[in-house]
Each structure stands twice: as C-alpha cells, then as structure tokens.
Amino acid sequence: MTRKIFLSILLTSFFAVIAAITMSTAVISSYSTQRAAEELENECAVISAAVIQGGLEYLEAVDTGTIRVEWLSAGGTILFDSENGRKEDNSKGDVLSCTESLPDGTVIRVSGEQKDFGSLMMMNIRPLLITFTTIILFALIAAIITARRIVRPVSSIDPDRPGYGRNYKELSPLIEKLRSQNRRVYRQTEELRYSRRQFSLITESMSEGIVVADPKAVILSCNSGAYKLLEAQPVTEGQSIFTLSQSEQFRHCIQNAMGGRKSECVLSTENGDRRIIASPASISDTLNGIVVFVLDVTEQQKLETMRREFTSNVSHELKTPLTTIYGIADMLANEMVRPEDVSTFGGDIRHEAQRLINLIGDIISLSKLDENSVPRQDEEIDLYELAEDVIARLSKSAAERNVTPYLMGEHVTVTGNLTIMEEMLGNLCDNAVKYNVPGGSYTVSISHVPTKAVITVRDTGIGIPEEHIDRIFERFYRADKSRSRKVSGTGLGLSIVKHGVMYHGGTIRAESGDEGTVFTVELPCHKTDTSK
Ligand code: ADP
C-alpha cells in the first residue's frame, strides 16, 4: 500500500512538473514573440526615419546586429540588404518581419528571427533540468513522508483491539467490522473452551479410558483413566497414540480403526485385563479421527474363566458318579454280580446317586445366588437357635466321626433369608465335622459387636495348608486333594457360603493352623436378645 501511494504521488508530481515546465515555456515563448514583434516595429520606424534623412549612407554605416534590414525600391528591387556579405546563419526559428513605406515610395523591411518553442526549451535545458530534478527530489521525499503518514494509522490498527489510538473516520466501518468479528470469535472461543472443559470434566470423572486421535493417530485428547488403565505416562499434546502402549495387539487395533474398521482386543497388563475398543470417526467416508475406549475387564475376564472352568468341572463331576452307576448297572444287567454282592453294588449306586443329588443341589443353590434370583426375604433369624438346629441335624454324622459339637454365645437376631442362612451355617459345620479328626470337636459361637453379628465355627481338624487358604472359596476347589478325596464333597460348599454371606451384606474369612480351622462370618445386625 505504501509503495502504491508513493508511486502515485511520485508519478503525479512528475507529470505536474512536466506540465508546469511545458506551460511556462509556452507562455514565455508567446510573450517573447510578442515583444520581439513590437521591438521590430520600433526598429523599423527608427530605421525608416534615419533612411529618409541619411539614405544609403546611413544604412551602410549602421550596424543592424541580428536583425536584417532591406531597402526595396517601389518596383521591388533590393537597394540594400544588411545580409549581403554576411555568413549563412543556420539558426532555425520563426522569422518576424515589419515593413515601412517611405515617402519616395521605397520600402524598408526589417526582419528578425524569433526562437520557436523547441529552441527555447533546448536553450534553457540546463536550468530546466536542474529545476526538474530538484522538484522531483522534493516530490520523492514528500511522497515517502506522505505515503507513510497515510498508511501509519491503517497499519497501526491492532486487530485484537481495533479502535484504540487515532484513526481516520473513513476506517470506522472496517474497525466496526473488526470489533464485531472479534466479539464473535471471542464468543465462539468461550463456547469452545466451555465445551472442552465440560468434555474434560466428564471424561476425567470416568474410570474408563477415552482417547481421541486425529486420522494420523496424533492424540487430541486423553483422559487420566486411559493413562491409568494402560499404565502409560501422560503424553504431551501432539504425540502419537502408539506411545500409550507398545503392545502389538493395541497397534493392530488402532491401525484397523485408522483403516475405517472398528476393532477390539483385550490387553493383559500388570494390573489386569483391558478391553480396547477402537472406532473410526468418519463422516461420509472421510476419516476424521479415531475414538478409543479402554475398559477394565479384569473381573469380567475372571468371571469368564470361572464360568468356563465351572462348566467343565460340572461336566466332570456329573460324569464320574454317572459312569460308576452305569458300570454297576451294566454288570447287574449282564448278571455278572453274585447275588450276595448285589446289596453292596446297590449301596454303591445309592452313594453315587446321593453324590449326584448333592452336586445338583449345590449347583442349583449356587446358580440361584449367582443370578440374584433368590427373592429378598426379611425374616428375623435368631442365629443361636439356628446353630442349635444345624448342630442337631449334623449330630449323627458327628457321632459317626467321633466329633463333639459345642455351642457358645448369645441370642443374636439378624434379618435375612432363613434357607440361605441355614445352608451357610450347615456347610460350615458340615466341613468342621468332615475335615475333623476322630475325637476332635468343633465350636459354633454366636456373638455381636455394635451393628454386627459374629458367627465363628472353630474346629480341631486337619486344617487348611496356607497355600490353599486363599482359594477355598472358589468353585470346585478342594484343598490338598489327596486328603479331601477321602471325604465326600463337591467343592461347592464354601462358594455357597461366600455367596450367602454376600447376599446378606456380610463378610467371611478363614484362618487355619496346626490346631484346626476357624471361619468367621460377620453379618449386619441391629438387634440382640439377651432375654432368652
Ligand atoms: P467340599 O465339598 O470339598 O467340602 P467346600 O467348598 O466346602 O467343598 O470346601 C473346599 C475345600 O476347603 C475342601 O475340599 C477342603 O479341602 C477345605 N476345607 C473346607 N473346610 C475345611 C475345614 N473346616 N477344615 C479343613 N479343610 C477345610
């Protein structure tokens, strides 16, 4: 802009100077022509008067200078010509002449050369050039200063704060436009900031990980859940999503999403299993980015494994007694059993069938608790009375094994499901009998601490080796199989107990040593009854 203004001023000055010089030269030229004509007329009159008096002698004696004097007879014959004998003059220009008739009929003609416009210019070329150069120099300086002065207010407009400082009023519409645009940009920026903050607040409060990346896998947003679940160091903006995990599965998953295909995988990290769900974010076939969800699926994976193991264990546990029953039945059908052994084989069939019944009963109980399909029953249960019933029910098998039961404590009432509670306590006491030693004992004690009922089942039995104690609540887990095999069981009893305790909102723990095992169950309770 400065350059344009500068050139315009300079060109205008240039043409103005040219025009001024041309005009003034033309005016001077016309003025000098007029003066020359007047002077010629005067000369002519003076010379005519002198010729009347002095005749040819005067003319021959006088020096006419640059003007030409001719004396012509009435017939046109040249009587005198001041040019005769002079050198040829090559100067070019307009010739002015003036004639005066004398009384004797002769004519005096005086003529002189007048410089034309071009000659005049050429004659004065040096001063003209000096003047021209000086004016152009001044014009140059003036153009620079003026151009800068014009442009300064425009270039000094601060787009962020238009309207500050001095400005042309012609710039007002522009400044107003800038202001309204600034307001709009500010509003949009604020809205954007607000939605970013909201997005960040929402994603930061999520325990799941969420990562948004551009089509080149450069991270645009990543919440702390993602760093935590992937056990990655926080990355700076602009880093690749691949820095979050070195796993080949992760890379493959992301690359699939970048190729426009939704992809899932499960990564195993030190702290558990993570499901990665990478989805392409496309609008009309154009990939705009990818969104990656990271979910903690450790529990799900565990449950999945448990479910698989459960199915295979159930099949195995069902198959074993059925195979025995089938074998004995086959022998009986083929009359391969001696009559005196029939009752023994019949007893075996009954034993295996009982095992099947127990197993199926346990599976049904467990699956009911698992599916939360046990209806909520808020019965008042006196734990002490319940323990008396259970001990009485198991007295026969305890006597067979020579195990003495004891009951201690107080009447504590809890609210819950009697069937489940009975099954829980029954399983704990049954184990205390089964895994006891002949001549041993077990003690059920009922007590309470504020807001909690405490049931402990302590036995003097074989104990549980330390390495097994953490796993005894798993389904089908039987500690130290060589010992357990001698004792009938399904491996589901303690699982049922644990689920029953959880159903009632309580906790269970097991401790074991050389002197036997103690199971402690704590259940929420608000009531005790010491009157009984
Ligand atoms: P099971 O049908 O085998 O008794 P449980 O789930 O009730 O199944 O018990 C799981 C395992 O825990 C048992 O096989 C046994 O090895 C161990 N166990 C449970 N209770 C006791 C106990 N009181 N003393 C010693 N070992 C026990």
Coordinates of C-alpha atoms and ligand atoms in Angstrom, one line a residue:
M1 CA 0.0 0.0 0.0
T2 CA 2.8 2.4 0.9
R3 CA 4.5 1.6 -2.4
K4 CA 1.3 2.3 -4.4
I5 CA 0.7 5.6 -2.6
F6 CA 4.3 6.5 -3.0
L7 CA 4.3 5.7 -6.8
S8 CA 1.0 7.6 -7.3
I9 CA 2.4 10.7 -5.6
L10 CA 5.7 10.5 -7.5
L11 CA 4.0 10.0 -10.9
T12 CA 1.6 12.8 -10.2
S13 CA 4.4 15.1 -9.2
F14 CA 6.4 14.1 -12.3
F15 CA 3.6 14.8 -14.7
A16 CA 2.7 18.0 -12.9
V17 CA 6.3 19.2 -13.2
I18 CA 6.5 18.3 -16.9
A19 CA 3.2 20.1 -17.5
A20 CA 4.3 23.1 -15.5
I21 CA 7.6 23.4 -17.4
T22 CA 5.8 23.0 -20.7
M23 CA 3.2 25.5 -19.9
S24 CA 5.6 28.1 -18.6
T25 CA 7.9 27.7 -21.6
A26 CA 4.9 28.1 -23.9
V27 CA 3.8 31.2 -22.1
I28 CA 7.3 32.6 -22.1
S29 CA 7.7 31.8 -25.8
S30 CA 4.4 33.6 -26.8
Y31 CA 5.3 36.6 -24.7
S32 CA 8.8 36.9 -26.1
T33 CA 7.4 36.6 -29.7
Q34 CA 5.0 39.4 -29.0
R35 CA 7.8 41.6 -27.5
A36 CA 10.1 40.8 -30.4
A37 CA 7.4 41.9 -32.9
E38 CA 6.9 45.2 -31.0
E39 CA 10.7 45.8 -30.9
L40 CA 10.9 45.0 -34.6
E41 CA 8.2 47.6 -35.3
N42 CA 10.1 50.2 -33.3
E43 CA 13.4 49.4 -35.1
C44 CA 11.6 49.6 -38.4
A45 CA 10.2 53.1 -37.6
V46 CA 13.6 54.4 -36.4
I47 CA 15.5 52.9 -39.4
S48 CA 12.9 54.4 -41.8
A49 CA 13.3 57.8 -40.2
A50 CA 17.1 57.6 -40.5
V51 CA 16.9 56.4 -44.1
I52 CA 14.7 59.3 -45.0
Q53 CA 17.4 61.6 -43.7
G54 CA 20.7 59.7 -44.4
G55 CA 19.8 57.5 -47.3
L56 CA 22.0 54.6 -48.3
E57 CA 25.0 56.0 -46.4
Y58 CA 23.2 55.6 -43.1
L59 CA 22.3 52.0 -43.9
E60 CA 25.8 51.1 -44.9
A61 CA 27.3 52.8 -41.8
V62 CA 24.8 51.3 -39.3
D63 CA 25.4 48.0 -37.5
T64 CA 22.0 46.2 -37.7
G65 CA 23.1 43.4 -35.3
T66 CA 21.0 40.3 -35.6
I67 CA 18.2 41.9 -37.5
R68 CA 18.0 42.1 -41.3
V69 CA 17.3 45.4 -42.9
E70 CA 16.3 45.6 -46.5
W71 CA 15.6 48.7 -48.6
L72 CA 13.4 48.0 -51.6
S73 CA 12.6 50.2 -54.5
A74 CA 9.0 50.8 -55.4
G75 CA 9.5 48.2 -58.1
G76 CA 10.7 45.7 -55.6
T77 CA 14.4 45.9 -56.5
I78 CA 16.7 45.5 -53.5
L79 CA 18.6 48.7 -52.9
F80 CA 20.2 47.5 -49.7
D81 CA 20.3 44.2 -47.8
S82 CA 22.2 44.0 -44.5
E83 CA 22.6 40.3 -45.0
N84 CA 24.8 40.8 -48.1
G85 CA 28.2 39.6 -47.3
R86 CA 27.2 38.0 -44.0
K87 CA 27.8 34.4 -43.2
E88 CA 25.0 32.0 -43.7
D89 CA 23.1 31.7 -40.4
N90 CA 21.8 28.2 -39.7
S91 CA 19.7 29.1 -36.8
K92 CA 16.2 27.9 -37.1
G93 CA 13.2 29.7 -35.8
D94 CA 10.2 31.8 -36.8
V95 CA 11.1 34.9 -38.8
L96 CA 9.3 38.1 -37.9
S97 CA 9.2 41.0 -40.3
C98 CA 7.9 44.5 -40.4
T99 CA 7.7 47.0 -43.4
E100 CA 7.5 50.7 -43.5
S101 CA 6.8 52.7 -46.7
L102 CA 8.9 55.8 -47.2
P103 CA 7.6 59.0 -48.8
D104 CA 9.6 58.3 -52.0
G105 CA 7.7 55.0 -52.5
T106 CA 10.6 52.9 -51.4
V107 CA 10.0 50.3 -48.6
I108 CA 12.1 49.5 -45.5
R109 CA 11.7 45.9 -44.4
V110 CA 13.1 44.9 -41.1
S111 CA 13.1 41.2 -40.1
G112 CA 14.5 39.2 -37.2
E113 CA 14.4 35.7 -36.1
Q114 CA 12.3 34.6 -33.2
K115 CA 13.3 31.4 -31.4
D116 CA 10.5 28.7 -31.5
F117 CA 9.2 26.7 -28.6
G118 CA 11.6 23.8 -29.1
S119 CA 14.6 26.0 -29.5
L120 CA 13.6 27.9 -26.4
M121 CA 13.4 24.6 -24.5
M122 CA 16.7 23.5 -25.8
M123 CA 18.2 26.8 -25.0
N124 CA 17.1 26.6 -21.4
I125 CA 17.6 22.8 -21.0
R126 CA 20.2 23.1 -18.2
P127 CA 18.2 25.3 -15.8
L128 CA 15.1 23.3 -16.7
L129 CA 16.8 20.0 -15.8
I130 CA 18.1 21.4 -12.5
T131 CA 14.7 22.7 -11.7
F132 CA 13.1 19.4 -12.7
T133 CA 15.5 17.3 -10.7
T134 CA 15.1 19.5 -7.6
I135 CA 11.3 19.4 -7.8
I136 CA 11.3 15.6 -8.4
L137 CA 13.7 15.1 -5.4
F138 CA 11.4 17.2 -3.2
A139 CA 8.4 15.2 -4.6
L140 CA 10.2 12.0 -3.8
I141 CA 10.8 12.9 -0.2
A142 CA 7.3 14.3 0.1
A143 CA 5.9 11.1 -1.4
I144 CA 7.7 9.0 1.1
I145 CA 6.6 11.0 4.1
T146 CA 3.0 11.3 2.8
A147 CA 2.7 7.6 2.0
R148 CA 4.0 6.7 5.4
R149 CA 1.7 9.2 7.1
I150 CA -1.3 7.8 5.2
V151 CA -0.5 4.2 5.9
R152 CA 0.5 4.6 9.5
P153 CA -3.0 4.8 11.0
V154 CA -4.1 1.8 8.9
S155 CA -1.1 -0.3 9.8
S156 CA -1.3 0.7 13.4
I157 CA -4.7 -0.9 13.8
D158 CA -4.4 -3.6 16.4
P159 CA -6.8 -6.4 15.2
D160 CA -7.2 -7.5 18.8
R161 CA -8.1 -4.0 20.0
P162 CA -9.4 -2.1 16.9
G163 CA -10.4 1.5 17.6
Y164 CA -7.6 2.3 20.0
G165 CA -5.4 5.2 19.1
R166 CA -6.1 7.8 16.4
N167 CA -7.7 6.6 13.2
Y168 CA -9.3 8.0 10.1
K169 CA -13.1 8.2 10.3
E170 CA -13.1 6.5 6.8
L171 CA -11.8 3.4 8.6
S172 CA -14.7 3.3 11.0
P173 CA -16.7 0.7 9.1
L174 CA -13.6 -1.5 8.9
I175 CA -12.9 -1.0 12.7
E176 CA -16.6 -1.8 13.5
K177 CA -16.4 -4.9 11.4
L178 CA -13.2 -6.0 13.1
R179 CA -14.8 -5.4 16.5
S180 CA -17.9 -7.4 15.7
Q181 CA -15.7 -10.2 14.3
N182 CA -13.6 -10.1 17.5
R183 CA -16.7 -10.3 19.6
R184 CA -17.9 -13.3 17.5
V185 CA -14.5 -15.0 17.7
Y186 CA -14.4 -14.4 21.5
R187 CA -17.9 -15.8 22.0
Q188 CA -17.0 -18.9 19.9
T189 CA -13.7 -19.3 21.7
E190 CA -15.5 -19.2 25.0
E191 CA -18.1 -21.7 23.8
L192 CA -15.3 -24.0 22.6
R193 CA -13.4 -23.6 25.9
Y194 CA -16.6 -24.3 27.8
S195 CA -17.4 -27.5 25.9
R196 CA -13.8 -28.6 26.2
R197 CA -13.9 -28.0 29.9
Q198 CA -17.2 -30.0 30.1
F199 CA -15.8 -32.7 28.0
S200 CA -12.7 -32.9 30.1
L201 CA -14.7 -32.8 33.4
I202 CA -16.9 -35.7 32.1
T203 CA -14.0 -37.8 30.8
E204 CA -11.9 -37.1 33.9
S205 CA -14.6 -38.4 36.1
M206 CA -14.8 -41.6 34.1
S207 CA -13.0 -44.6 35.4
E208 CA -12.9 -45.9 31.8
G209 CA -10.2 -44.6 29.5
I210 CA -11.1 -42.5 26.4
V211 CA -8.7 -41.3 23.8
V212 CA -9.4 -39.2 20.8
A213 CA -6.9 -39.0 18.0
D214 CA -6.7 -37.4 14.5
P215 CA -6.6 -39.5 11.3
K216 CA -2.8 -39.7 11.7
A217 CA -3.1 -41.1 15.2
V218 CA -1.9 -37.9 16.9
I219 CA -3.6 -37.6 20.3
L220 CA -6.1 -34.8 20.6
S221 CA -7.5 -35.7 24.0
C222 CA -6.7 -38.5 26.5
N223 CA -8.2 -38.7 30.0
S224 CA -6.4 -39.9 33.1
G225 CA -8.4 -43.1 33.1
A226 CA -6.7 -44.1 29.9
Y227 CA -3.2 -43.5 31.3
K228 CA -4.1 -45.4 34.4
L229 CA -5.6 -48.4 32.7
L230 CA -2.8 -48.6 30.1
E231 CA -0.2 -47.9 32.7
A232 CA 1.2 -45.2 30.5
Q233 CA 3.0 -42.0 31.3
P234 CA 0.9 -38.8 30.4
V235 CA 1.8 -37.7 26.9
T236 CA 2.1 -34.2 25.7
E237 CA -0.2 -32.9 23.0
G238 CA 0.7 -33.9 19.5
Q239 CA 2.3 -37.3 20.4
S240 CA 1.3 -40.4 18.7
I241 CA -1.4 -42.7 20.2
F242 CA 1.0 -45.6 19.8
T243 CA 3.1 -44.2 22.7
L244 CA 0.3 -45.3 25.1
S245 CA 1.1 -49.0 24.6
Q246 CA 3.8 -50.9 23.0
S247 CA 1.6 -54.0 22.6
E248 CA 1.3 -55.4 19.1
Q249 CA -2.5 -56.1 19.7
F250 CA -3.0 -52.4 20.6
R251 CA -1.1 -51.3 17.4
H252 CA -3.1 -53.7 15.3
C253 CA -6.4 -52.5 16.8
I254 CA -5.6 -48.8 16.2
Q255 CA -4.4 -49.5 12.7
N256 CA -7.7 -51.2 11.9
A257 CA -9.6 -48.2 13.2
M258 CA -7.4 -45.9 11.1
G259 CA -8.3 -48.1 8.1
G260 CA -12.0 -47.4 8.8
R261 CA -12.8 -50.7 10.7
K262 CA -14.0 -50.9 14.3
S263 CA -11.7 -53.2 16.2
E264 CA -11.5 -54.7 19.7
C265 CA -8.8 -56.5 21.6
V266 CA -8.0 -57.5 25.2
L267 CA -4.6 -56.5 26.6
S268 CA -3.2 -58.1 29.7
T269 CA -1.3 -55.5 31.9
E270 CA 0.4 -55.9 35.2
N271 CA -2.8 -54.7 37.0
G272 CA -5.4 -56.6 35.0
D273 CA -7.1 -57.1 31.7
R274 CA -8.1 -54.1 29.5
R275 CA -10.5 -54.2 26.6
I276 CA -9.6 -51.8 23.8
I277 CA -12.4 -50.7 21.5
A278 CA -11.1 -48.5 18.7
S279 CA -13.7 -47.0 16.4
P280 CA -13.2 -44.8 13.3
A281 CA -15.0 -41.5 13.4
S282 CA -16.0 -41.0 9.8
I283 CA -18.4 -38.6 8.1
S284 CA -19.4 -39.7 4.6
D285 CA -16.5 -42.0 4.1
T286 CA -13.9 -39.4 5.2
L287 CA -12.0 -40.4 8.3
N288 CA -11.9 -37.5 10.7
G289 CA -10.2 -39.3 13.6
I290 CA -10.5 -42.3 15.9
V291 CA -12.0 -42.8 19.3
V292 CA -10.5 -45.4 21.6
F293 CA -12.2 -46.7 24.7
V294 CA -10.2 -48.6 27.4
L295 CA -12.2 -50.7 29.8
D296 CA -11.1 -52.6 32.8
V297 CA -12.4 -56.1 32.2
T298 CA -10.3 -57.9 34.8
E299 CA -13.4 -59.0 36.7
Q300 CA -15.3 -59.9 33.5
Q301 CA -12.3 -62.0 32.3
K302 CA -12.1 -63.7 35.7
L303 CA -15.8 -64.4 35.6
E304 CA -15.5 -65.7 32.1
T305 CA -12.6 -68.0 33.1
M306 CA -14.6 -69.1 36.2
R307 CA -17.7 -69.8 34.1
R308 CA -15.7 -71.9 31.6
E309 CA -14.0 -73.8 34.5
F310 CA -17.3 -74.2 36.2
T311 CA -18.9 -75.7 33.1
S312 CA -16.0 -78.1 32.6
N313 CA -16.0 -79.0 36.3
V314 CA -19.7 -79.6 36.4
S315 CA -19.5 -81.9 33.4
H316 CA -16.6 -83.8 35.0
E317 CA -18.3 -84.1 38.4
L318 CA -21.5 -85.3 36.9
K319 CA -19.8 -87.7 34.6
T320 CA -17.8 -89.5 37.4
P321 CA -20.8 -90.8 39.5
L322 CA -22.8 -91.5 36.4
T323 CA -20.0 -93.6 34.9
T324 CA -19.9 -95.6 38.2
I325 CA -23.7 -96.0 38.2
Y326 CA -23.7 -97.0 34.5
G327 CA -20.9 -99.6 35.1
I328 CA -22.6 -101.2 38.1
A329 CA -26.0 -101.2 36.3
D330 CA -24.3 -102.8 33.3
M331 CA -22.8 -105.5 35.5
L332 CA -26.2 -106.1 37.1
A333 CA -28.0 -106.3 33.7
N334 CA -25.5 -108.9 32.5
E335 CA -25.9 -110.9 35.7
M336 CA -22.2 -110.5 36.4
V337 CA -22.8 -109.8 40.1
R338 CA -23.1 -112.6 42.5
P339 CA -26.4 -112.5 44.5
E340 CA -24.6 -111.8 47.8
D341 CA -22.8 -108.8 46.3
V342 CA -26.0 -107.2 44.9
S343 CA -26.7 -105.2 48.1
T344 CA -23.1 -103.9 48.1
F345 CA -23.4 -102.7 44.5
G346 CA -26.9 -101.3 45.3
G347 CA -25.3 -99.3 48.1
D348 CA -22.6 -98.0 45.7
I349 CA -25.3 -96.9 43.3
R350 CA -27.2 -95.2 46.1
H351 CA -23.9 -93.5 47.3
E352 CA -23.2 -92.2 43.8
A353 CA -26.7 -91.1 43.2
Q354 CA -26.6 -89.2 46.6
R355 CA -23.4 -87.6 45.3
L356 CA -25.2 -86.5 42.2
I357 CA -28.2 -85.2 44.2
N358 CA -25.9 -83.2 46.4
L359 CA -24.0 -81.9 43.5
I360 CA -27.1 -80.8 41.6
G361 CA -28.5 -79.3 44.8
D362 CA -25.3 -77.3 45.3
I363 CA -25.2 -76.2 41.7
I364 CA -28.9 -75.1 41.9
S365 CA -28.2 -73.1 45.1
L366 CA -25.1 -71.5 43.7
S367 CA -26.7 -70.5 40.4
K368 CA -29.7 -69.0 42.3
L369 CA -27.3 -66.9 44.4
D370 CA -25.2 -66.1 41.3
E371 CA -28.2 -64.8 39.3
N372 CA -29.5 -62.9 42.3
S373 CA -32.7 -64.8 41.7
V374 CA -33.2 -65.6 45.4
P375 CA -36.1 -63.5 46.5
R376 CA -35.4 -61.0 49.2
Q377 CA -36.8 -62.3 52.4
D378 CA -36.5 -60.2 55.5
E379 CA -37.1 -62.8 58.2
E380 CA -35.9 -62.4 61.8
I381 CA -33.4 -65.1 62.4
D382 CA -32.1 -66.0 65.8
L383 CA -28.6 -67.2 65.0
Y384 CA -28.2 -69.1 68.2
E385 CA -31.4 -71.1 67.6
L386 CA -30.3 -71.7 64.0
A387 CA -27.0 -73.0 65.2
E388 CA -28.8 -75.4 67.7
D389 CA -30.8 -76.8 64.8
V390 CA -27.8 -77.2 62.5
I391 CA -25.8 -78.9 65.2
A392 CA -28.7 -81.2 65.9
R393 CA -29.1 -82.1 62.2
L394 CA -25.4 -83.0 62.0
S395 CA -25.2 -84.8 65.3
K396 CA -25.5 -88.3 63.6
S397 CA -22.6 -87.7 61.2
A398 CA -20.6 -86.0 64.0
A399 CA -21.1 -89.0 66.3
E400 CA -20.1 -91.4 63.5
R401 CA -16.8 -89.5 63.2
N402 CA -16.5 -89.1 67.0
V403 CA -16.5 -85.3 66.8
T404 CA -18.1 -83.3 69.6
P405 CA -20.1 -80.2 68.9
Y406 CA -20.2 -77.1 71.2
L407 CA -22.4 -74.1 71.0
M408 CA -21.5 -70.8 72.8
G409 CA -22.5 -67.2 72.8
E410 CA -25.8 -65.3 72.9
H411 CA -29.1 -64.9 71.1
V412 CA -28.4 -62.5 68.2
T413 CA -31.1 -61.7 65.7
V414 CA -30.3 -60.8 62.1
T415 CA -32.7 -60.1 59.2
G416 CA -32.3 -62.3 56.2
N417 CA -33.2 -65.4 54.3
L418 CA -33.6 -68.4 56.6
T419 CA -33.0 -71.1 53.9
I420 CA -29.7 -69.5 52.8
M421 CA -28.6 -68.8 56.3
E422 CA -29.3 -72.4 57.2
E423 CA -27.3 -73.6 54.2
M424 CA -24.4 -71.3 55.1
L425 CA -24.1 -72.5 58.7
G426 CA -24.9 -76.1 57.7
N427 CA -22.0 -76.1 55.2
L428 CA -19.5 -74.6 57.7
C429 CA -20.5 -77.1 60.4
D430 CA -20.5 -80.0 57.9
N431 CA -16.9 -79.1 56.9
A432 CA -16.0 -78.8 60.6
V433 CA -17.2 -82.4 61.0
K434 CA -15.9 -83.8 57.7
Y435 CA -12.4 -82.3 58.0
N436 CA -12.0 -83.1 61.7
V437 CA -10.1 -85.9 63.4
P438 CA -11.6 -88.7 65.4
G439 CA -12.0 -87.5 68.9
G440 CA -12.0 -83.9 67.8
S441 CA -14.5 -81.2 68.3
Y442 CA -16.0 -78.1 66.8
T443 CA -17.4 -75.0 68.4
V444 CA -20.0 -72.6 67.0
S445 CA -20.1 -69.3 68.8
I446 CA -22.6 -66.5 68.3
S447 CA -21.7 -63.0 69.5
H448 CA -22.2 -59.4 68.4
V449 CA -20.2 -56.2 68.3
P450 CA -22.0 -52.9 67.6
T451 CA -24.0 -53.3 64.4
K452 CA -22.6 -56.7 63.6
A453 CA -23.4 -60.3 64.4
V454 CA -20.4 -62.6 64.5
I455 CA -20.6 -66.3 63.9
T456 CA -17.4 -68.3 64.3
V457 CA -17.1 -72.0 63.5
R458 CA -13.8 -73.4 65.0
D459 CA -12.7 -76.9 64.7
T460 CA -9.8 -79.0 65.8
G461 CA -9.5 -80.7 62.4
I462 CA -6.9 -81.3 59.8
G463 CA -6.5 -77.6 58.9
I464 CA -6.0 -76.0 55.5
P465 CA -2.5 -75.6 54.2
E466 CA -1.5 -71.9 53.9
E467 CA -1.1 -72.0 50.1
H468 CA -4.7 -73.1 49.7
I469 CA -6.5 -70.8 52.1
D470 CA -7.0 -68.0 49.6
R471 CA -8.6 -70.3 47.1
I472 CA -11.0 -72.5 49.2
F473 CA -14.0 -70.2 48.3
E474 CA -13.5 -70.8 44.6
R475 CA -16.0 -73.2 43.0
F476 CA -14.9 -76.9 42.9
Y477 CA -11.7 -76.0 44.7
R478 CA -10.6 -78.7 47.1
A479 CA -7.6 -78.1 49.1
D480 CA -5.0 -80.9 49.2
K481 CA -6.9 -83.3 47.0
S482 CA -5.3 -86.5 48.4
R483 CA -6.8 -85.7 51.8
S484 CA -10.0 -84.3 50.6
R485 CA -10.7 -87.3 48.3
K486 CA -11.2 -89.4 51.3
V487 CA -14.0 -87.1 52.4
S488 CA -17.0 -86.8 50.2
G489 CA -17.8 -83.3 48.8
T490 CA -18.4 -81.3 45.7
G491 CA -16.0 -78.4 46.3
L492 CA -19.0 -76.0 46.1
G493 CA -19.9 -75.7 49.8
L494 CA -17.7 -72.7 50.7
S495 CA -18.7 -71.0 47.4
I496 CA -22.3 -71.2 48.5
V497 CA -21.3 -69.9 52.0
K498 CA -19.5 -67.0 50.5
H499 CA -22.3 -66.0 48.1
G500 CA -24.8 -66.4 51.0
V501 CA -22.7 -64.1 53.2
M502 CA -22.5 -61.6 50.3
Y503 CA -26.3 -61.9 49.8
H504 CA -26.7 -60.7 53.4
G505 CA -24.1 -57.9 53.0
G506 CA -21.6 -59.6 55.3
T507 CA -18.0 -60.8 55.2
I508 CA -16.2 -64.1 55.7
R509 CA -12.6 -65.0 56.4
A510 CA -10.8 -68.2 57.2
E511 CA -7.8 -68.8 59.4
S512 CA -6.1 -72.1 59.8
G513 CA -3.2 -73.6 61.6
D514 CA -2.0 -76.8 63.3
E515 CA -4.9 -76.7 65.8
G516 CA -7.6 -76.6 63.2
T517 CA -9.6 -74.0 61.2
V518 CA -11.7 -71.0 62.2
F519 CA -14.3 -69.5 59.9
T520 CA -15.6 -66.0 61.0
V521 CA -18.7 -64.6 59.5
E522 CA -19.8 -61.0 60.2
L523 CA -23.3 -60.0 59.3
P524 CA -25.0 -56.6 59.7
C525 CA -27.4 -56.7 62.7
H526 CA -29.2 -54.1 64.8
K527 CA -30.7 -56.4 67.4
T528 CA -29.7 -58.8 70.2
D529 CA -31.9 -60.6 72.5
T530 CA -30.4 -61.4 75.9
S531 CA -33.8 -62.3 77.5
K532 CA -33.6 -65.9 76.2
Ligands
ADP1 P1 -16.1 -79.7 49.9 O1 -17.4 -80.1 49.3 O2 -14.9 -80.3 49.3 O3 -16.1 -79.7 51.3 P2 -16.0 -76.9 50.3 O4 -16.2 -75.8 49.3 O5 -16.9 -76.9 51.4 O6 -16.0 -78.2 49.4 O7 -14.5 -76.8 50.8 C1 -13.5 -76.6 49.9 C2 -12.2 -77.2 50.4 O8 -11.8 -76.5 51.6 C3 -12.4 -78.6 50.9 O9 -12.2 -79.5 49.9 C4 -11.3 -78.7 52.0 O10 -10.1 -79.1 51.4 C5 -11.2 -77.3 52.5 N1 -11.9 -77.1 53.8 C6 -13.1 -76.6 54.0 N2 -13.5 -76.5 55.3 C7 -12.5 -77.0 56.0 C8 -12.2 -77.3 57.4 N3 -13.1 -76.9 58.3 N4 -11.0 -77.9 57.7 C9 -10.1 -78.2 56.7 N5 -10.3 -78.0 55.4 C10 -11.5 -77.5 55.0

